[in-house]
């Protein structure tokens, strides 16, 4: 077992910086969330014919960043006992930061979201409260944790339903957008969330850890990869229908085709050699899917 680093001399600021590097890297999450906000921004302008507003876009990005940080903190609380038993090298079990400190940081994130309401309007309260409530239920495993854990597919969907709520929250930053005009982005957001969640929990057999639940350990590497590919296809279908009325055909077909072919190539390589490094590509390609999908939606007003 690898010796844990001696971090007793670190200041509070150094601990916070190291925590974000390990558990919530801003250089990764920041740009991905910016692209998600950009997709909502561009689509709202294209479909609802709203005026571009940089302040609302920045508010959307900051609010989404706060939500994804809250998701990370919720996981830290939820997984604390498991991490102590099986992953003592992680930031909280090894004592880099405490759950109390993360709780304070989460309160700051909540405060930021409240401060953003005047920038947008009181109507932002509706998706904000809905998403808070769902996040709270997720943290408590919907009060049926044991029952849900025995049903991994239902567990996956119950937790990923927060993604359409986050997209609803993002869209609302650009005005009281009628859902009848932008609802296509809600199942698209669900698909993106499924791709990310499945992709980050597919590992090579030699990389599996005792006590750590992954879909590759649960279903086997090939079946887990097929589940991920099904999520990619689901996402691309909704992306096609979302882009079709607002983007040139060459962009719509091009983005869907490139993403689909890359996913198919990864699936084939992994199916032939589950022990290869291809397993590490599922999470990366899921992130690329975010860039392609939301990036294409975001540029539509200017095409």
C-alpha atoms as a PDB file:
ATOM      1  CA  UNK A   1       0.000   0.000   0.000  1.00  0.00           C
ATOM      2  CA  UNK A   2       1.321   3.460  -0.943  1.00  0.00           C
ATOM      3  CA  UNK A   3       2.261   5.640   2.033  1.00  0.00           C
ATOM      4  CA  UNK A   4      -0.001   8.646   2.517  1.00  0.00           C
ATOM      5  CA  UNK A   5       1.656  12.076   2.139  1.00  0.00           C
ATOM      6  CA  UNK A   6       2.416  14.164   5.213  1.00  0.00           C
ATOM      7  CA  UNK A   7       0.122  17.183   4.835  1.00  0.00           C
ATOM      8  CA  UNK A   8       0.059  18.331   8.456  1.00  0.00           C
ATOM      9  CA  UNK A   9       1.958  21.544   7.689  1.00  0.00           C
ATOM     10  CA  UNK A  10      -0.321  22.792   4.923  1.00  0.00           C
ATOM     11  CA  UNK A  11      -2.287  26.003   5.358  1.00  0.00           C
ATOM     12  CA  UNK A  12      -6.051  26.139   4.824  1.00  0.00           C
ATOM     13  CA  UNK A  13      -5.532  27.756   1.417  1.00  0.00           C
ATOM     14  CA  UNK A  14      -3.017  25.092   0.382  1.00  0.00           C
ATOM     15  CA  UNK A  15      -5.407  22.349   1.490  1.00  0.00           C
ATOM     16  CA  UNK A  16      -8.230  23.873  -0.526  1.00  0.00           C
ATOM     17  CA  UNK A  17      -6.043  24.215  -3.593  1.00  0.00           C
ATOM     18  CA  UNK A  18      -4.827  20.631  -3.364  1.00  0.00           C
ATOM     19  CA  UNK A  19      -8.388  19.386  -2.835  1.00  0.00           C
ATOM     20  CA  UNK A  20      -9.641  21.057  -5.996  1.00  0.00           C
ATOM     21  CA  UNK A  21      -6.683  19.673  -7.954  1.00  0.00           C
ATOM     22  CA  UNK A  22      -7.567  16.125  -6.861  1.00  0.00           C
ATOM     23  CA  UNK A  23     -11.355  16.103  -6.551  1.00  0.00           C
ATOM     24  CA  UNK A  24     -12.728  19.088  -8.470  1.00  0.00           C
ATOM     25  CA  UNK A  25     -10.083  20.308 -10.934  1.00  0.00           C
ATOM     26  CA  UNK A  26     -11.225  23.717 -12.125  1.00  0.00           C
ATOM     27  CA  UNK A  27      -9.074  23.506 -15.255  1.00  0.00           C
ATOM     28  CA  UNK A  28     -11.202  20.515 -16.316  1.00  0.00           C
ATOM     29  CA  UNK A  29     -14.626  21.315 -14.898  1.00  0.00           C
ATOM     30  CA  UNK A  30     -14.528  25.048 -15.616  1.00  0.00           C
ATOM     31  CA  UNK A  31     -14.255  24.787 -19.422  1.00  0.00           C
ATOM     32  CA  UNK A  32     -16.710  21.857 -19.673  1.00  0.00           C
ATOM     33  CA  UNK A  33     -19.310  23.744 -17.632  1.00  0.00           C
ATOM     34  CA  UNK A  34     -18.622  26.879 -19.681  1.00  0.00           C
ATOM     35  CA  UNK A  35     -19.448  24.912 -22.836  1.00  0.00           C
ATOM     36  CA  UNK A  36     -22.638  23.555 -21.248  1.00  0.00           C
ATOM     37  CA  UNK A  37     -23.673  27.127 -20.374  1.00  0.00           C
ATOM     38  CA  UNK A  38     -22.734  28.201 -23.907  1.00  0.00           C
ATOM     39  CA  UNK A  39     -24.999  25.512 -25.371  1.00  0.00           C
ATOM     40  CA  UNK A  40     -27.960  26.706 -23.294  1.00  0.00           C
ATOM     41  CA  UNK A  41     -27.086  30.316 -24.157  1.00  0.00           C
ATOM     42  CA  UNK A  42     -26.969  29.773 -27.906  1.00  0.00           C
ATOM     43  CA  UNK A  43     -30.003  27.518 -28.047  1.00  0.00           C
ATOM     44  CA  UNK A  44     -32.141  29.926 -26.027  1.00  0.00           C
ATOM     45  CA  UNK A  45     -31.163  32.736 -28.393  1.00  0.00           C
ATOM     46  CA  UNK A  46     -31.876  30.642 -31.503  1.00  0.00           C
ATOM     47  CA  UNK A  47     -35.162  29.062 -30.458  1.00  0.00           C
ATOM     48  CA  UNK A  48     -36.711  31.690 -28.184  1.00  0.00           C
ATOM     49  CA  UNK A  49     -35.213  34.633 -30.128  1.00  0.00           C
ATOM     50  CA  UNK A  50     -33.652  36.201 -27.022  1.00  0.00           C
ATOM     51  CA  UNK A  51     -30.963  38.858 -27.058  1.00  0.00           C
ATOM     52  CA  UNK A  52     -27.390  37.825 -26.146  1.00  0.00           C
ATOM     53  CA  UNK A  53     -26.423  38.944 -22.643  1.00  0.00           C
ATOM     54  CA  UNK A  54     -22.882  38.344 -21.376  1.00  0.00           C
ATOM     55  CA  UNK A  55     -23.824  38.933 -17.733  1.00  0.00           C
ATOM     56  CA  UNK A  56     -26.513  36.253 -17.884  1.00  0.00           C
ATOM     57  CA  UNK A  57     -24.069  33.849 -19.501  1.00  0.00           C
ATOM     58  CA  UNK A  58     -21.485  34.421 -16.764  1.00  0.00           C
ATOM     59  CA  UNK A  59     -24.216  34.022 -14.148  1.00  0.00           C
ATOM     60  CA  UNK A  60     -25.242  30.730 -15.762  1.00  0.00           C
ATOM     61  CA  UNK A  61     -21.655  29.468 -15.744  1.00  0.00           C
ATOM     62  CA  UNK A  62     -21.101  30.451 -12.109  1.00  0.00           C
ATOM     63  CA  UNK A  63     -24.392  28.900 -10.989  1.00  0.00           C
ATOM     64  CA  UNK A  64     -23.688  25.643 -12.809  1.00  0.00           C
ATOM     65  CA  UNK A  65     -20.127  25.527 -11.454  1.00  0.00           C
ATOM     66  CA  UNK A  66     -21.562  25.907  -7.945  1.00  0.00           C
ATOM     67  CA  UNK A  67     -24.030  23.076  -8.594  1.00  0.00           C
ATOM     68  CA  UNK A  68     -21.369  20.673  -9.816  1.00  0.00           C
ATOM     69  CA  UNK A  69     -19.259  21.523  -6.775  1.00  0.00           C
ATOM     70  CA  UNK A  70     -22.285  20.768  -4.580  1.00  0.00           C
ATOM     71  CA  UNK A  71     -22.579  17.401  -6.329  1.00  0.00           C
ATOM     72  CA  UNK A  72     -18.932  16.674  -5.500  1.00  0.00           C
ATOM     73  CA  UNK A  73     -19.439  17.628  -1.845  1.00  0.00           C
ATOM     74  CA  UNK A  74     -22.608  15.522  -1.646  1.00  0.00           C
ATOM     75  CA  UNK A  75     -20.606  12.533  -2.924  1.00  0.00           C
ATOM     76  CA  UNK A  76     -17.925  13.133  -0.300  1.00  0.00           C
ATOM     77  CA  UNK A  77     -20.517  12.945   2.477  1.00  0.00           C
ATOM     78  CA  UNK A  78     -22.348  10.003   0.928  1.00  0.00           C
ATOM     79  CA  UNK A  79     -19.220   7.935   0.235  1.00  0.00           C
ATOM     80  CA  UNK A  80     -17.256   8.792   3.381  1.00  0.00           C
ATOM     81  CA  UNK A  81     -17.569   5.391   5.088  1.00  0.00           C
ATOM     82  CA  UNK A  82     -16.778   3.488   1.892  1.00  0.00           C
ATOM     83  CA  UNK A  83     -13.796   5.730   1.140  1.00  0.00           C
ATOM     84  CA  UNK A  84     -12.397   5.264   4.645  1.00  0.00           C
ATOM     85  CA  UNK A  85     -12.638   1.492   4.261  1.00  0.00           C
ATOM     86  CA  UNK A  86     -11.439   1.081   0.678  1.00  0.00           C
ATOM     87  CA  UNK A  87      -9.917   4.365  -0.542  1.00  0.00           C
ATOM     88  CA  UNK A  88      -8.036   5.923   2.380  1.00  0.00           C
ATOM     89  CA  UNK A  89      -5.807   7.736  -0.093  1.00  0.00           C
ATOM     90  CA  UNK A  90      -8.614  10.124  -1.051  1.00  0.00           C
ATOM     91  CA  UNK A  91      -8.619  13.695   0.219  1.00  0.00           C
ATOM     92  CA  UNK A  92     -11.223  13.430   2.988  1.00  0.00           C
ATOM     93  CA  UNK A  93     -10.290  10.038   4.523  1.00  0.00           C
ATOM     94  CA  UNK A  94      -6.604  10.941   4.685  1.00  0.00           C
ATOM     95  CA  UNK A  95      -7.399  14.229   6.428  1.00  0.00           C
ATOM     96  CA  UNK A  96      -6.499  16.781   3.739  1.00  0.00           C
ATOM     97  CA  UNK A  97      -9.880  18.450   4.293  1.00  0.00           C
ATOM     98  CA  UNK A  98     -12.708  17.662   6.696  1.00  0.00           C
ATOM     99  CA  UNK A  99     -16.373  17.117   5.941  1.00  0.00           C
ATOM    100  CA  UNK A 100     -17.077  20.170   8.095  1.00  0.00           C
ATOM    101  CA  UNK A 101     -14.836  22.334   5.880  1.00  0.00           C
ATOM    102  CA  UNK A 102     -16.539  20.992   2.768  1.00  0.00           C
ATOM    103  CA  UNK A 103     -19.920  21.725   4.331  1.00  0.00           C
ATOM    104  CA  UNK A 104     -18.870  25.350   4.840  1.00  0.00           C
ATOM    105  CA  UNK A 105     -17.640  25.544   1.242  1.00  0.00           C
ATOM    106  CA  UNK A 106     -20.980  24.122   0.074  1.00  0.00           C
ATOM    107  CA  UNK A 107     -22.812  26.812   2.053  1.00  0.00           C
ATOM    108  CA  UNK A 108     -20.723  29.437   0.241  1.00  0.00           C
ATOM    109  CA  UNK A 109     -21.698  27.879  -3.110  1.00  0.00           C
ATOM    110  CA  UNK A 110     -25.371  27.999  -2.096  1.00  0.00           C
ATOM    111  CA  UNK A 111     -24.938  31.636  -1.104  1.00  0.00           C
ATOM    112  CA  UNK A 112     -23.430  32.417  -4.508  1.00  0.00           C
ATOM    113  CA  UNK A 113     -26.437  30.890  -6.249  1.00  0.00           C
ATOM    114  CA  UNK A 114     -28.780  33.015  -4.144  1.00  0.00           C
ATOM    115  CA  UNK A 115     -26.782  36.159  -4.966  1.00  0.00           C
ATOM    116  CA  UNK A 116     -27.165  35.405  -8.679  1.00  0.00           C
ATOM    117  CA  UNK A 117     -30.964  35.597  -8.498  1.00  0.00           C
ATOM    118  CA  UNK A 118     -31.104  39.438  -8.817  1.00  0.00           C
ATOM    119  CA  UNK A 119     -28.914  39.205 -11.929  1.00  0.00           C
ATOM    120  CA  UNK A 120     -31.430  36.915 -13.616  1.00  0.00           C
ATOM    121  CA  UNK A 121     -34.837  37.388 -12.005  1.00  0.00           C
ATOM    122  CA  UNK A 122     -37.046  35.768  -9.398  1.00  0.00           C
ATOM    123  CA  UNK A 123     -38.190  33.144 -11.897  1.00  0.00           C
ATOM    124  CA  UNK A 124     -34.766  31.516 -11.428  1.00  0.00           C
ATOM    125  CA  UNK A 125     -36.029  30.344  -8.024  1.00  0.00           C
ATOM    126  CA  UNK A 126     -38.177  27.628  -9.627  1.00  0.00           C
ATOM    127  CA  UNK A 127     -35.372  25.551 -11.237  1.00  0.00           C
ATOM    128  CA  UNK A 128     -33.030  26.470  -8.384  1.00  0.00           C
ATOM    129  CA  UNK A 129     -35.315  25.050  -5.699  1.00  0.00           C
ATOM    130  CA  UNK A 130     -36.240  22.021  -7.799  1.00  0.00           C
ATOM    131  CA  UNK A 131     -32.566  21.174  -8.311  1.00  0.00           C
ATOM    132  CA  UNK A 132     -31.734  21.775  -4.641  1.00  0.00           C
ATOM    133  CA  UNK A 133     -34.514  19.403  -3.606  1.00  0.00           C
ATOM    134  CA  UNK A 134     -33.391  16.676  -6.028  1.00  0.00           C
ATOM    135  CA  UNK A 135     -29.775  17.088  -4.918  1.00  0.00           C
ATOM    136  CA  UNK A 136     -30.868  16.741  -1.298  1.00  0.00           C
ATOM    137  CA  UNK A 137     -32.804  13.576  -2.110  1.00  0.00           C
ATOM    138  CA  UNK A 138     -29.773  12.187  -3.954  1.00  0.00           C
ATOM    139  CA  UNK A 139     -27.589  12.860  -0.923  1.00  0.00           C
ATOM    140  CA  UNK A 140     -29.993  10.809   1.189  1.00  0.00           C
ATOM    141  CA  UNK A 141     -30.266   8.130  -1.541  1.00  0.00           C
ATOM    142  CA  UNK A 142     -33.986   8.981  -1.771  1.00  0.00           C
ATOM    143  CA  UNK A 143     -34.339   7.352   1.677  1.00  0.00           C
ATOM    144  CA  UNK A 144     -34.225   3.902   0.039  1.00  0.00           C
ATOM    145  CA  UNK A 145     -30.461   3.517  -0.369  1.00  0.00           C
ATOM    146  CA  UNK A 146     -30.227  -0.238   0.172  1.00  0.00           C
ATOM    147  CA  UNK A 147     -33.145  -0.889  -2.174  1.00  0.00           C
ATOM    148  CA  UNK A 148     -31.666   1.395  -4.870  1.00  0.00           C
ATOM    149  CA  UNK A 149     -28.169  -0.071  -4.620  1.00  0.00           C
ATOM    150  CA  UNK A 150     -29.605  -3.492  -5.423  1.00  0.00           C
ATOM    151  CA  UNK A 151     -31.009  -2.018  -8.671  1.00  0.00           C
ATOM    152  CA  UNK A 152     -28.028  -0.334 -10.379  1.00  0.00           C
ATOM    153  CA  UNK A 153     -29.897   0.784 -13.509  1.00  0.00           C
ATOM    154  CA  UNK A 154     -32.604   2.495 -11.462  1.00  0.00           C
ATOM    155  CA  UNK A 155     -29.902   3.959  -9.204  1.00  0.00           C
ATOM    156  CA  UNK A 156     -28.109   5.370 -12.240  1.00  0.00           C
ATOM    157  CA  UNK A 157     -31.222   6.986 -13.725  1.00  0.00           C
ATOM    158  CA  UNK A 158     -32.454   8.370 -10.398  1.00  0.00           C
ATOM    159  CA  UNK A 159     -29.170  10.217  -9.926  1.00  0.00           C
ATOM    160  CA  UNK A 160     -28.757  11.320 -13.539  1.00  0.00           C
ATOM    161  CA  UNK A 161     -32.191  12.954 -13.606  1.00  0.00           C
ATOM    162  CA  UNK A 162     -30.488  15.926 -12.001  1.00  0.00           C
ATOM    163  CA  UNK A 163     -28.887  16.687 -15.371  1.00  0.00           C
ATOM    164  CA  UNK A 164     -32.147  17.809 -17.069  1.00  0.00           C
ATOM    165  CA  UNK A 165     -32.838  19.913 -13.969  1.00  0.00           C
ATOM    166  CA  UNK A 166     -29.420  21.538 -14.336  1.00  0.00           C
ATOM    167  CA  UNK A 167     -30.163  22.263 -17.990  1.00  0.00           C
ATOM    168  CA  UNK A 168     -33.541  23.747 -17.016  1.00  0.00           C
ATOM    169  CA  UNK A 169     -31.679  25.918 -14.500  1.00  0.00           C
ATOM    170  CA  UNK A 170     -29.157  26.946 -17.178  1.00  0.00           C
ATOM    171  CA  UNK A 171     -31.819  27.832 -19.748  1.00  0.00           C
ATOM    172  CA  UNK A 172     -33.769  29.916 -17.255  1.00  0.00           C
ATOM    173  CA  UNK A 173     -30.811  32.279 -16.890  1.00  0.00           C
ATOM    174  CA  UNK A 174     -31.628  33.683 -20.316  1.00  0.00           C
ATOM    175  CA  UNK A 175     -35.224  34.562 -19.555  1.00  0.00           C
ATOM    176  CA  UNK A 176     -38.464  32.776 -18.722  1.00  0.00           C
ATOM    177  CA  UNK A 177     -37.892  30.454 -21.680  1.00  0.00           C
ATOM    178  CA  UNK A 178     -41.003  28.433 -22.625  1.00  0.00           C
ATOM    179  CA  UNK A 179     -40.173  24.749 -22.146  1.00  0.00           C
ATOM    180  CA  UNK A 180     -42.214  23.943 -25.247  1.00  0.00           C
ATOM    181  CA  UNK A 181     -39.438  25.631 -27.242  1.00  0.00           C
ATOM    182  CA  UNK A 182     -36.366  24.195 -25.560  1.00  0.00           C
ATOM    183  CA  UNK A 183     -37.460  20.862 -24.060  1.00  0.00           C
ATOM    184  CA  UNK A 184     -35.255  18.906 -26.484  1.00  0.00           C
ATOM    185  CA  UNK A 185     -32.232  19.924 -24.410  1.00  0.00           C
ATOM    186  CA  UNK A 186     -33.583  18.137 -21.321  1.00  0.00           C
ATOM    187  CA  UNK A 187     -33.271  14.527 -22.623  1.00  0.00           C
ATOM    188  CA  UNK A 188     -30.021  15.570 -24.301  1.00  0.00           C
ATOM    189  CA  UNK A 189     -28.652  16.620 -20.897  1.00  0.00           C
ATOM    190  CA  UNK A 190     -29.794  13.294 -19.433  1.00  0.00           C
ATOM    191  CA  UNK A 191     -27.914  11.438 -22.172  1.00  0.00           C
ATOM    192  CA  UNK A 192     -24.740  13.452 -21.614  1.00  0.00           C
ATOM    193  CA  UNK A 193     -24.936  12.715 -17.899  1.00  0.00           C
ATOM    194  CA  UNK A 194     -25.368   8.994 -18.546  1.00  0.00           C
ATOM    195  CA  UNK A 195     -22.341   8.972 -20.865  1.00  0.00           C
ATOM    196  CA  UNK A 196     -20.167  10.700 -18.282  1.00  0.00           C
ATOM    197  CA  UNK A 197     -21.296   8.546 -15.377  1.00  0.00           C
ATOM    198  CA  UNK A 198     -20.937   5.277 -17.264  1.00  0.00           C
ATOM    199  CA  UNK A 199     -17.672   6.345 -18.902  1.00  0.00           C
ATOM    200  CA  UNK A 200     -15.917   7.245 -15.672  1.00  0.00           C
ATOM    201  CA  UNK A 201     -16.803   3.883 -14.129  1.00  0.00           C
ATOM    202  CA  UNK A 202     -15.455   1.614 -16.854  1.00  0.00           C
ATOM    203  CA  UNK A 203     -12.024   0.245 -15.983  1.00  0.00           C
ATOM    204  CA  UNK A 204      -9.598  -2.383 -17.150  1.00  0.00           C
ATOM    205  CA  UNK A 205      -9.877  -5.616 -15.102  1.00  0.00           C
ATOM    206  CA  UNK A 206      -6.443  -4.988 -13.576  1.00  0.00           C
ATOM    207  CA  UNK A 207      -7.505  -1.490 -12.434  1.00  0.00           C
ATOM    208  CA  UNK A 208     -10.552  -2.581 -10.426  1.00  0.00           C
ATOM    209  CA  UNK A 209     -10.357  -1.944  -6.661  1.00  0.00           C
ATOM    210  CA  UNK A 210     -11.898  -4.065  -3.918  1.00  0.00           C
ATOM    211  CA  UNK A 211     -15.008  -2.412  -2.485  1.00  0.00           C
ATOM    212  CA  UNK A 212     -15.181   0.174  -5.287  1.00  0.00           C
ATOM    213  CA  UNK A 213     -18.289  -0.211  -7.447  1.00  0.00           C
ATOM    214  CA  UNK A 214     -17.796   0.244 -11.177  1.00  0.00           C
ATOM    215  CA  UNK A 215     -20.015  -0.740 -14.062  1.00  0.00           C
ATOM    216  CA  UNK A 216     -17.220  -2.779 -15.602  1.00  0.00           C
ATOM    217  CA  UNK A 217     -16.987  -4.834 -12.393  1.00  0.00           C
ATOM    218  CA  UNK A 218     -20.767  -5.069 -12.062  1.00  0.00           C
ATOM    219  CA  UNK A 219     -21.658  -6.010 -15.638  1.00  0.00           C
ATOM    220  CA  UNK A 220     -18.315  -7.018 -17.115  1.00  0.00           C
ATOM    221  CA  UNK A 221     -16.171  -4.728 -19.303  1.00  0.00           C
ATOM    222  CA  UNK A 222     -17.905  -5.513 -22.614  1.00  0.00           C
ATOM    223  CA  UNK A 223     -21.480  -5.129 -21.335  1.00  0.00           C
ATOM    224  CA  UNK A 224     -20.543  -1.909 -19.541  1.00  0.00           C
ATOM    225  CA  UNK A 225     -19.044  -0.567 -22.772  1.00  0.00           C
ATOM    226  CA  UNK A 226     -22.222  -1.490 -24.662  1.00  0.00           C
ATOM    227  CA  UNK A 227     -24.305   0.352 -22.063  1.00  0.00           C
ATOM    228  CA  UNK A 228     -22.086   3.402 -22.550  1.00  0.00           C
ATOM    229  CA  UNK A 229     -22.446   3.167 -26.343  1.00  0.00           C
ATOM    230  CA  UNK A 230     -26.243   2.941 -25.974  1.00  0.00           C
ATOM    231  CA  UNK A 231     -26.113   6.152 -23.901  1.00  0.00           C
ATOM    232  CA  UNK A 232     -24.033   7.797 -26.635  1.00  0.00           C
ATOM    233  CA  UNK A 233     -26.602   6.806 -29.289  1.00  0.00           C
ATOM    234  CA  UNK A 234     -29.426   8.120 -27.083  1.00  0.00           C
ATOM    235  CA  UNK A 235     -27.558  11.415 -26.720  1.00  0.00           C
ATOM    236  CA  UNK A 236     -26.834  11.740 -30.426  1.00  0.00           C
ATOM    237  CA  UNK A 237     -30.472  11.130 -31.376  1.00  0.00           C
ATOM    238  CA  UNK A 238     -31.590  14.023 -29.160  1.00  0.00           C
ATOM    239  CA  UNK A 239     -28.686  16.164 -30.334  1.00  0.00           C
ATOM    240  CA  UNK A 240     -29.770  15.618 -33.932  1.00  0.00           C
ATOM    241  CA  UNK A 241     -33.351  16.690 -33.188  1.00  0.00           C
ATOM    242  CA  UNK A 242     -32.185  19.684 -31.165  1.00  0.00           C
ATOM    243  CA  UNK A 243     -29.815  20.901 -33.895  1.00  0.00           C
ATOM    244  CA  UNK A 244     -32.068  20.151 -36.850  1.00  0.00           C
ATOM    245  CA  UNK A 245     -34.279  23.281 -36.671  1.00  0.00           C
ATOM    246  CA  UNK A 246     -31.514  25.757 -35.808  1.00  0.00           C
ATOM    247  CA  UNK A 247     -28.269  24.587 -37.449  1.00  0.00           C
ATOM    248  CA  UNK A 248     -27.090  23.946 -41.026  1.00  0.00           C
ATOM    249  CA  UNK A 249     -27.448  20.338 -42.111  1.00  0.00           C
ATOM    250  CA  UNK A 250     -23.683  19.973 -42.565  1.00  0.00           C
ATOM    251  CA  UNK A 251     -23.079  20.907 -38.904  1.00  0.00           C
ATOM    252  CA  UNK A 252     -25.855  18.669 -37.614  1.00  0.00           C
ATOM    253  CA  UNK A 253     -24.809  15.614 -39.593  1.00  0.00           C
ATOM    254  CA  UNK A 254     -21.107  16.303 -39.126  1.00  0.00           C
ATOM    255  CA  UNK A 255     -21.196  16.540 -35.331  1.00  0.00           C
ATOM    256  CA  UNK A 256     -23.442  13.504 -34.933  1.00  0.00           C
ATOM    257  CA  UNK A 257     -21.397  11.437 -37.398  1.00  0.00           C
ATOM    258  CA  UNK A 258     -17.997  12.330 -35.890  1.00  0.00           C
ATOM    259  CA  UNK A 259     -19.154  11.608 -32.333  1.00  0.00           C
ATOM    260  CA  UNK A 260     -20.854   8.367 -33.363  1.00  0.00           C
ATOM    261  CA  UNK A 261     -17.878   7.051 -35.315  1.00  0.00           C
ATOM    262  CA  UNK A 262     -15.422   7.867 -32.526  1.00  0.00           C
ATOM    263  CA  UNK A 263     -17.660   6.092 -30.001  1.00  0.00           C
ATOM    264  CA  UNK A 264     -18.023   3.062 -32.282  1.00  0.00           C
ATOM    265  CA  UNK A 265     -14.256   2.877 -32.824  1.00  0.00           C
ATOM    266  CA  UNK A 266     -13.620   2.976 -29.073  1.00  0.00           C
ATOM    267  CA  UNK A 267     -16.248   0.301 -28.482  1.00  0.00           C
ATOM    268  CA  UNK A 268     -14.681  -2.035 -31.049  1.00  0.00           C
ATOM    269  CA  UNK A 269     -11.137  -1.565 -29.728  1.00  0.00           C
ATOM    270  CA  UNK A 270     -12.245  -2.127 -26.148  1.00  0.00           C
ATOM    271  CA  UNK A 271     -14.326  -5.193 -27.061  1.00  0.00           C
ATOM    272  CA  UNK A 272     -11.287  -6.817 -28.661  1.00  0.00           C
ATOM    273  CA  UNK A 273      -8.928  -5.984 -25.784  1.00  0.00           C
ATOM    274  CA  UNK A 274     -10.696  -5.081 -22.509  1.00  0.00           C
ATOM    275  CA  UNK A 275      -7.307  -5.104 -20.773  1.00  0.00           C
ATOM    276  CA  UNK A 276      -5.914  -2.374 -23.046  1.00  0.00           C
ATOM    277  CA  UNK A 277      -5.663   1.317 -22.240  1.00  0.00           C
ATOM    278  CA  UNK A 278      -8.771   1.905 -24.367  1.00  0.00           C
ATOM    279  CA  UNK A 279     -10.850   1.671 -21.183  1.00  0.00           C
ATOM    280  CA  UNK A 280      -9.419   5.019 -20.143  1.00  0.00           C
ATOM    281  CA  UNK A 281     -10.908   6.568 -23.267  1.00  0.00           C
ATOM    282  CA  UNK A 282     -14.556   6.280 -22.235  1.00  0.00           C
ATOM    283  CA  UNK A 283     -14.438   9.196 -19.813  1.00  0.00           C
ATOM    284  CA  UNK A 284     -12.366  11.303 -22.197  1.00  0.00           C
ATOM    285  CA  UNK A 285     -14.657  10.672 -25.139  1.00  0.00           C
ATOM    286  CA  UNK A 286     -17.673  11.493 -22.960  1.00  0.00           C
ATOM    287  CA  UNK A 287     -16.069  14.866 -22.206  1.00  0.00           C
ATOM    288  CA  UNK A 288     -15.465  15.355 -25.931  1.00  0.00           C
ATOM    289  CA  UNK A 289     -19.146  14.630 -26.520  1.00  0.00           C
ATOM    290  CA  UNK A 290     -19.981  17.541 -24.196  1.00  0.00           C
ATOM    291  CA  UNK A 291     -17.724  19.848 -26.190  1.00  0.00           C
ATOM    292  CA  UNK A 292     -19.178  18.750 -29.525  1.00  0.00           C
ATOM    293  CA  UNK A 293     -22.830  18.746 -28.456  1.00  0.00           C
ATOM    294  CA  UNK A 294     -23.063  21.930 -26.446  1.00  0.00           C
ATOM    295  CA  UNK A 295     -20.483  23.682 -28.599  1.00  0.00           C
ATOM    296  CA  UNK A 296     -22.572  23.040 -31.723  1.00  0.00           C
ATOM    297  CA  UNK A 297     -25.744  24.237 -29.958  1.00  0.00           C
ATOM    298  CA  UNK A 298     -23.974  27.340 -28.721  1.00  0.00           C
ATOM    299  CA  UNK A 299     -22.764  28.583 -32.094  1.00  0.00           C
ATOM    300  CA  UNK A 300     -26.145  28.247 -33.841  1.00  0.00           C
ATOM    301  CA  UNK A 301     -27.220  31.928 -33.445  1.00  0.00           C
ATOM    302  CA  UNK A 302     -24.166  33.069 -35.377  1.00  0.00           C
ATOM    303  CA  UNK A 303     -24.391  30.667 -38.321  1.00  0.00           C
END
